[in-house]
Coordinates of C-alpha atoms in Angstrom, one line a residue:
M1 CA 8.4 64.7 70.5
G2 CA 10.5 63.2 67.7
E3 CA 12.4 60.0 68.0
D4 CA 15.7 61.7 68.0
T5 CA 14.7 64.2 70.7
P6 CA 16.7 63.5 73.9
A7 CA 14.8 61.8 76.7
Y8 CA 15.7 64.3 79.4
W9 CA 13.9 62.2 82.1
L10 CA 16.2 59.3 81.3
C11 CA 19.3 61.6 81.3
Q12 CA 18.2 62.8 84.8
K13 CA 18.0 59.2 86.1
V14 CA 21.5 58.4 84.6
I15 CA 22.9 61.6 86.1
A16 CA 21.5 60.8 89.6
S17 CA 22.7 57.2 89.4
L18 CA 26.2 58.3 88.4
G19 CA 26.2 60.7 91.4
E20 CA 25.1 58.0 93.8
I21 CA 27.8 55.6 92.4
G22 CA 30.3 58.4 93.1
T23 CA 33.4 56.6 91.9
P24 CA 36.1 58.7 90.1
E25 CA 35.0 57.1 86.8
A26 CA 31.3 58.0 87.5
L27 CA 32.2 61.6 88.4
E28 CA 34.3 61.9 85.3
C29 CA 31.3 60.9 83.2
L30 CA 29.3 63.6 84.9
R31 CA 32.1 66.1 84.2
R32 CA 32.0 65.2 80.5
M33 CA 28.2 65.7 80.5
T34 CA 28.8 69.4 81.4
A35 CA 30.6 70.0 78.1
S36 CA 29.0 72.4 75.6
S37 CA 28.3 69.6 73.2
W38 CA 25.5 68.4 75.5
P39 CA 22.1 70.1 75.6
D40 CA 21.8 72.8 78.3
A41 CA 19.2 70.7 80.3
V42 CA 21.6 67.8 80.5
R43 CA 24.6 70.0 81.3
W44 CA 22.7 71.7 84.1
H45 CA 21.5 68.5 85.8
A46 CA 25.1 67.1 85.6
A47 CA 26.4 70.4 87.0
V48 CA 23.9 70.3 89.9
E49 CA 24.9 66.7 90.7
L50 CA 28.6 67.8 90.7
E51 CA 27.5 70.9 92.8
N52 CA 29.3 73.3 90.4
E53 CA 26.4 74.8 88.4
E54 CA 27.2 78.3 89.6
E55 CA 30.9 77.9 88.5
L56 CA 29.6 77.0 85.0
G57 CA 27.4 80.0 84.9
F58 CA 24.0 78.4 85.0
D59 CA 21.0 80.5 86.1
E60 CA 18.7 78.2 88.1
D61 CA 15.6 80.3 87.5
R62 CA 16.1 80.2 83.7
M63 CA 16.8 76.4 83.8
L64 CA 13.7 75.7 85.8
A65 CA 11.4 78.0 83.7

């Protein structure tokens, strides 16, 4: 992996932490992470934390493959 490759494991930890914090500000950060400018893996994990992955059109089987 290159140095500028996203550390998805770190993103997952941040996403889970924001979900646990659960304040409006934390949830807004998660909502911003579902934007198309983020890589699909990050977007999907943020959407799962927000429980709106189906609304955003994510296919769980494809994301976990």
